[in-house]
Amino acid sequence: MQWQSPGQVWGFRVERNGDRWATLDKDREVESALYLREWRTQLTYRVHQGGQSWPTIALGIGASLATRVQYKDLNTGTEDLSLGDALLASLRLDW
């Protein structure tokens, strides 16, 4: 979900991120998968509208919430780990 103010000065975004990676244990020659899932929210403010040779500058603050990693291990079964929450800051330059 995303919202932008008129003139796109303020922006707010809430999204569910996640991905899957294939993994390989060379010692046991076993393939598995690693899953990452998180909720991310961010509020941005455009400080400067870019011009001729200057970029648009936007500052942001947000949080990564409920971040989890899941991995299937042959010895211990499925590991489902919580990585906790984190605060985020961003500086974006757009030409």
CSV table of C-alpha atoms in Angstrom, one decimal:
chain,number,residue,atom,x,y,z
A,1,MET,CA,0.0,0.0,0.0
A,2,GLN,CA,1.4,3.4,-0.9
A,3,TRP,CA,0.2,7.0,-0.5
A,4,GLN,CA,1.7,10.2,-1.8
A,5,SER,CA,0.6,13.8,-1.0
A,6,PRO,CA,-0.4,16.2,-3.7
A,7,GLY,CA,2.9,17.4,-5.3
A,8,GLN,CA,4.5,14.1,-4.1
A,9,VAL,CA,6.3,15.9,-1.2
A,10,TRP,CA,5.2,13.3,1.4
A,11,GLY,CA,5.0,9.6,0.9
A,12,PHE,CA,4.0,6.7,3.0
A,13,ARG,CA,4.4,3.0,2.2
A,14,VAL,CA,3.5,-0.3,4.0
A,15,GLU,CA,4.7,-3.5,2.3
A,16,ARG,CA,5.3,-7.2,2.9
A,17,ASN,CA,8.8,-8.2,1.7
A,18,GLY,CA,10.1,-11.6,1.3
A,19,ASP,CA,12.2,-13.9,-0.9
A,20,ARG,CA,13.4,-17.4,-1.2
A,21,TRP,CA,16.9,-18.6,-1.8
A,22,ALA,CA,18.2,-22.1,-2.7
A,23,THR,CA,20.9,-23.3,-0.4
A,24,LEU,CA,23.5,-26.1,-0.8
A,25,ASP,CA,25.4,-28.0,1.9
A,26,LYS,CA,28.5,-29.1,0.1
A,27,ASP,CA,29.5,-31.6,2.9
A,28,ARG,CA,26.2,-33.5,2.7
A,29,GLU,CA,25.4,-32.5,-0.9
A,30,VAL,CA,21.9,-31.5,0.1
A,31,GLU,CA,19.8,-28.7,-1.4
A,32,SER,CA,17.3,-26.7,0.8
A,33,ALA,CA,15.7,-23.3,0.9
A,34,LEU,CA,16.0,-20.2,3.0
A,35,TYR,CA,12.9,-17.9,3.4
A,36,LEU,CA,13.0,-14.3,4.5
A,37,ARG,CA,9.8,-12.4,5.4
A,38,GLU,CA,9.2,-9.0,6.9
A,39,TRP,CA,6.7,-6.1,7.1
A,40,ARG,CA,8.3,-2.7,6.2
A,41,THR,CA,6.8,0.7,6.7
A,42,GLN,CA,8.4,4.1,5.6
A,43,LEU,CA,7.5,7.8,5.7
A,44,THR,CA,9.4,9.9,3.2
A,45,TYR,CA,9.8,13.7,2.7
A,46,ARG,CA,11.1,15.3,-0.5
A,47,VAL,CA,13.6,18.0,0.7
A,48,HIS,CA,14.6,19.3,-2.7
A,49,GLN,CA,13.0,19.0,-6.2
A,50,GLY,CA,15.8,18.2,-8.6
A,51,GLY,CA,16.9,20.6,-11.3
A,52,GLN,CA,19.4,20.8,-14.2
A,53,SER,CA,22.4,19.2,-12.6
A,54,TRP,CA,21.1,18.6,-9.0
A,55,PRO,CA,19.2,15.5,-8.0
A,56,THR,CA,15.9,15.3,-6.2
A,57,ILE,CA,16.6,14.6,-2.5
A,58,ALA,CA,14.2,12.6,-0.3
A,59,LEU,CA,14.7,11.7,3.4
A,60,GLY,CA,12.9,8.7,4.9
A,61,ILE,CA,12.3,7.1,8.3
A,62,GLY,CA,10.7,3.7,8.8
A,63,ALA,CA,10.7,0.3,10.5
A,64,SER,CA,11.2,-3.3,9.6
A,65,LEU,CA,8.7,-5.4,11.7
A,66,ALA,CA,8.2,-9.1,12.3
A,67,THR,CA,11.3,-10.1,10.3
A,68,ARG,CA,11.5,-13.9,10.2
A,69,VAL,CA,13.9,-16.4,8.6
A,70,GLN,CA,12.9,-20.0,8.0
A,71,TYR,CA,15.4,-22.8,7.1
A,72,LYS,CA,14.9,-26.5,6.8
A,73,ASP,CA,17.8,-28.4,8.4
A,74,LEU,CA,18.0,-32.2,8.1
A,75,ASN,CA,19.3,-32.7,11.7
A,76,THR,CA,17.1,-30.3,13.6
A,77,GLY,CA,14.1,-29.9,11.4
A,78,THR,CA,12.7,-26.6,10.3
A,79,GLU,CA,14.3,-23.6,12.0
A,80,ASP,CA,11.9,-20.6,12.2
A,81,LEU,CA,13.8,-17.6,13.7
A,82,SER,CA,12.6,-14.2,14.6
A,83,LEU,CA,15.2,-11.5,13.8
A,84,GLY,CA,13.2,-8.8,15.6
A,85,ASP,CA,12.4,-5.3,14.6
A,86,ALA,CA,14.7,-2.5,13.3
A,87,LEU,CA,14.4,1.2,12.7
A,88,LEU,CA,15.5,2.4,9.2
A,89,ALA,CA,16.6,5.7,7.8
A,90,SER,CA,17.1,6.6,4.1
A,91,LEU,CA,18.5,9.2,1.8
A,92,ARG,CA,17.4,8.9,-1.8
A,93,LEU,CA,18.9,10.8,-4.7
A,94,ASP,CA,17.1,10.8,-8.0
A,95,TRP,CA,18.4,12.3,-11.2
